[in-house]
XYZ file of N, CA, C and O in Angstrom:
312
model
N -24.187 -4.151 26.195
C -23.456 -3.020 26.713
C -22.412 -2.594 25.675
O -21.662 -3.400 25.155
N -22.339 -1.312 25.402
C -21.425 -0.787 24.405
C -20.262 -0.090 25.097
O -20.468 0.695 26.010
N -19.056 -0.393 24.653
C -17.890 0.299 25.189
C -17.295 1.146 24.081
O -17.428 0.826 22.909
N -16.674 2.218 24.476
C -16.045 3.086 23.490
C -14.543 3.035 23.675
O -14.042 2.830 24.778
N -13.841 3.219 22.591
C -12.376 3.248 22.642
C -11.927 4.541 23.297
O -12.622 5.551 23.235
N -10.766 4.541 23.953
C -10.267 5.774 24.550
C -10.009 6.830 23.483
O -9.771 6.500 22.325
N -10.102 8.081 23.896
C -9.810 9.173 22.963
C -8.385 9.025 22.469
O -7.465 8.890 23.262
N -8.193 9.059 21.152
C -6.861 8.907 20.593
C -6.603 9.983 19.577
O -7.476 10.364 18.821
N -5.380 10.453 19.583
C -4.937 11.432 18.609
C -3.758 10.824 17.883
O -2.825 10.326 18.512
N -3.783 10.848 16.574
C -2.677 10.258 15.808
C -1.756 11.372 15.340
O -2.169 12.259 14.617
N -0.512 11.326 15.770
C 0.507 12.281 15.365
C 1.563 11.515 14.598
O 2.297 10.739 15.187
N 1.634 11.752 13.291
C 2.534 10.993 12.430
C 2.268 9.512 12.664
O 1.143 9.065 12.558
N 3.283 8.752 13.025
C 3.070 7.326 13.255
C 2.964 7.014 14.749
O 2.932 5.874 15.140
N 2.886 8.057 15.577
C 2.823 7.875 17.021
C 1.389 8.063 17.490
O 0.754 9.042 17.154
N 0.875 7.127 18.247
C -0.490 7.204 18.727
C -0.477 7.600 20.193
O 0.260 7.034 20.986
N -1.287 8.594 20.547
C -1.356 9.058 21.922
C -2.772 8.893 22.433
O -3.737 9.038 21.695
N -2.889 8.602 23.718
C -4.192 8.527 24.363
C -4.327 9.714 25.294
O -3.373 10.474 25.500
N -5.510 9.864 25.873
C -5.754 10.968 26.798
C -4.845 10.872 28.019
O -4.583 11.871 28.682
N -4.337 9.678 28.315
C -3.472 9.482 29.478
C -1.996 9.685 29.171
O -1.165 9.643 30.065
N -1.636 9.911 27.921
C -0.247 10.113 27.546
C 0.209 11.480 28.052
O -0.445 12.480 27.777
N 1.322 11.531 28.789
C 1.773 12.824 29.315
C 2.212 13.766 28.201
O 2.839 13.346 27.234
N 1.875 15.041 28.355
C 2.297 16.065 27.408
C 3.690 16.568 27.736
O 4.420 17.013 26.857
N 4.031 16.531 29.018
C 5.344 16.993 29.486
C 6.075 15.830 30.126
O 5.508 15.094 30.928
N 7.343 15.698 29.772
C 8.175 14.622 30.311
C 9.274 15.198 31.184
O 9.758 16.303 30.931
N 9.705 14.426 32.172
C 10.895 14.810 32.920
C 12.084 14.657 31.979
O 11.988 14.008 30.932
N 13.207 15.219 32.355
C 14.416 15.093 31.534
C 14.787 13.621 31.390
O 15.145 13.159 30.302
N 14.657 12.870 32.462
C 14.992 11.450 32.434
C 14.061 10.688 31.489
O 14.505 9.823 30.725
N 12.757 10.988 31.541
C 11.796 10.329 30.660
C 12.078 10.661 29.191
O 12.013 9.792 28.327
N 12.393 11.938 28.932
C 12.699 12.365 27.564
C 13.944 11.638 27.054
O 13.966 11.153 25.921
N 14.970 11.543 27.888
C 16.202 10.845 27.493
C 15.905 9.380 27.208
O 16.384 8.823 26.214
N 15.099 8.768 28.044
C 14.742 7.355 27.851
C 13.988 7.164 26.535
O 14.234 6.205 25.807
N 13.081 8.092 26.208
C 12.317 7.978 24.952
C 13.224 8.101 23.741
O 12.977 7.483 22.717
N 14.283 8.919 23.846
C 15.229 9.075 22.746
C 16.316 8.010 22.775
O 17.145 7.937 21.869
N 16.356 7.238 23.855
C 17.372 6.201 24.045
C 18.774 6.798 24.117
O 19.723 6.311 23.504
N 18.882 7.908 24.871
C 20.168 8.564 25.104
C 20.329 8.765 26.602
O 19.381 8.582 27.368
N 21.517 9.167 27.018
C 21.765 9.419 28.420
C 21.257 10.794 28.855
O 21.029 11.682 28.029
N 21.108 10.945 30.161
C 20.623 12.221 30.707
C 21.603 13.358 30.429
O 21.177 14.487 30.157
N 22.894 13.085 30.486
C 23.879 14.128 30.213
C 23.716 14.664 28.807
O 23.714 15.881 28.575
N 23.542 13.771 27.844
C 23.334 14.188 26.446
C 22.025 14.975 26.316
O 21.954 15.960 25.595
N 20.981 14.546 27.045
C 19.694 15.252 27.007
C 19.860 16.670 27.529
O 19.347 17.625 26.926
N 20.573 16.825 28.639
C 20.822 18.170 29.175
C 21.615 19.014 28.176
O 21.348 20.208 28.012
N 22.579 18.412 27.488
C 23.351 19.134 26.464
C 22.444 19.617 25.338
O 22.574 20.754 24.867
N 21.522 18.763 24.885
C 20.599 19.148 23.824
C 19.694 20.300 24.251
O 19.414 21.216 23.474
N 19.274 20.287 25.506
C 18.423 21.370 26.013
C 19.229 22.655 26.194
O 18.757 23.740 25.851
N 20.438 22.533 26.718
C 21.289 23.705 26.960
C 21.606 24.431 25.650
O 21.612 25.656 25.585
N 21.813 23.652 24.585
C 22.149 24.246 23.290
C 20.918 24.768 22.552
O 21.054 25.433 21.532
N 19.732 24.441 23.051
C 18.508 24.870 22.395
C 18.054 23.934 21.290
O 17.082 24.211 20.596
N 18.758 22.822 21.126
C 18.403 21.847 20.094
C 17.063 21.191 20.414
O 16.256 20.941 19.527
N 16.838 20.912 21.676
C 15.544 20.419 22.154
C 15.034 21.445 23.156
O 15.746 21.805 24.095
N 13.826 21.925 22.918
C 13.257 22.930 23.808
C 12.685 22.285 25.060
O 12.188 21.169 25.022
N 12.780 23.010 26.147
C 12.208 22.577 27.413
C 11.473 23.767 28.030
O 11.725 24.910 27.652
N 10.575 23.474 28.939
C 9.818 24.525 29.617
C 9.963 24.334 31.121
O 10.349 23.265 31.585
N 9.678 25.393 31.846
C 9.677 25.313 33.301
C 8.245 25.375 33.800
O 7.448 26.193 33.335
N 7.940 24.496 34.727
C 6.680 24.525 35.454
C 7.089 24.768 36.898
O 7.551 23.854 37.577
N 7.005 26.032 37.289
C 7.588 26.403 38.575
C 9.094 26.249 38.474
O 9.721 26.811 37.578
N 9.676 25.439 39.348
C 11.122 25.186 39.286
C 11.462 23.906 38.532
O 12.619 23.550 38.399
N 10.451 23.196 38.066
C 10.654 21.910 37.411
C 10.847 22.084 35.911
O 10.058 22.745 35.253
N 11.878 21.482 35.373
C 12.118 21.537 33.932
C 11.447 20.327 33.296
O 11.630 19.193 33.731
N 10.655 20.587 32.253
C 9.950 19.525 31.544
C 10.156 19.670 30.050
O 10.356 20.764 29.531
N 10.091 18.553 29.346
C 10.270 18.528 27.899
C 8.921 18.163 27.272
O 8.411 17.060 27.500
N 8.327 19.069 26.495
C 7.082 18.732 25.807
C 7.319 17.616 24.795
O 8.329 17.611 24.083
N 6.409 16.663 24.726
C 6.578 15.547 23.798
C 6.682 16.038 22.360
O 7.429 15.457 21.570
N 5.995 17.117 22.025
C 6.074 17.636 20.653
C 7.480 18.128 20.320
O 7.902 18.073 19.164
N 8.229 18.590 21.322
C 9.603 19.035 21.073
C 10.510 17.857 20.745
O 11.439 17.993 19.940
N 10.255 16.702 21.352
C 11.017 15.507 21.002
C 10.720 15.095 19.566
O 11.631 14.743 18.813
N 9.447 15.168 19.179
C 9.075 14.809 17.811
C 9.714 15.769 16.812
O 10.217 15.347 15.773
N 9.739 17.077 17.136
C 10.375 18.065 16.261
C 11.862 17.763 16.096
O 12.404 17.849 14.996
N 12.521 17.391 17.186
C 13.942 17.069 17.149
C 14.200 15.866 16.240
O 15.089 15.894 15.379
N 13.415 14.816 16.405
C 13.603 13.620 15.594
C 13.313 13.923 14.126
O 14.051 13.480 13.235
N 12.299 14.720 13.854
C 11.985 15.110 12.470
C 13.154 15.868 11.855
O 13.526 15.628 10.695
N 13.781 16.782 12.630
C 14.953 17.511 12.127
C 16.105 16.558 11.845
O 16.796 16.702 10.834
N 16.330 15.586 12.712
C 17.395 14.611 12.481
C 17.162 13.848 11.182
O 18.096 13.637 10.402
N 15.927 13.453 10.944
C 15.602 12.716 9.722
C 15.808 13.600 8.505
O 16.417 13.179 7.517
N 15.308 14.835 8.569
C 15.408 15.765 7.444
C 16.862 16.089 7.128
O 17.266 16.080 5.963
N 17.675 16.356 8.152
C 19.076 16.670 7.947
C 19.836 15.461 7.415
O 20.771 15.603 6.630
N 19.422 14.272 7.814
C 20.075 13.063 7.348
C 19.802 12.762 5.890
O 20.588 12.113 5.223
N 18.680 13.284 5.391
C 18.319 13.055 3.992
C 19.007 14.033 3.058
O 19.089 13.815 1.869
N 19.509 15.170 3.602
C 20.079 16.235 2.781
C 21.452 16.033 2.372
O 22.246 15.324 2.129
């Protein structure tokens, strides 16, 4: 019997599977960045981290977190 590995997409050094959420709650996004929810809301309010609305629910696309971290790294090198 042959088994296949789950579908995987490699983004930079981060590996995602088909089950990895594309949109995170504000709390999940803050946890991934290892910051508090208040700071996460501040980053979204200022436009530093983009968020989207799904109906009345605010969600943070995982790619926006990666863009934010990439900017932090780039600015830190300058």
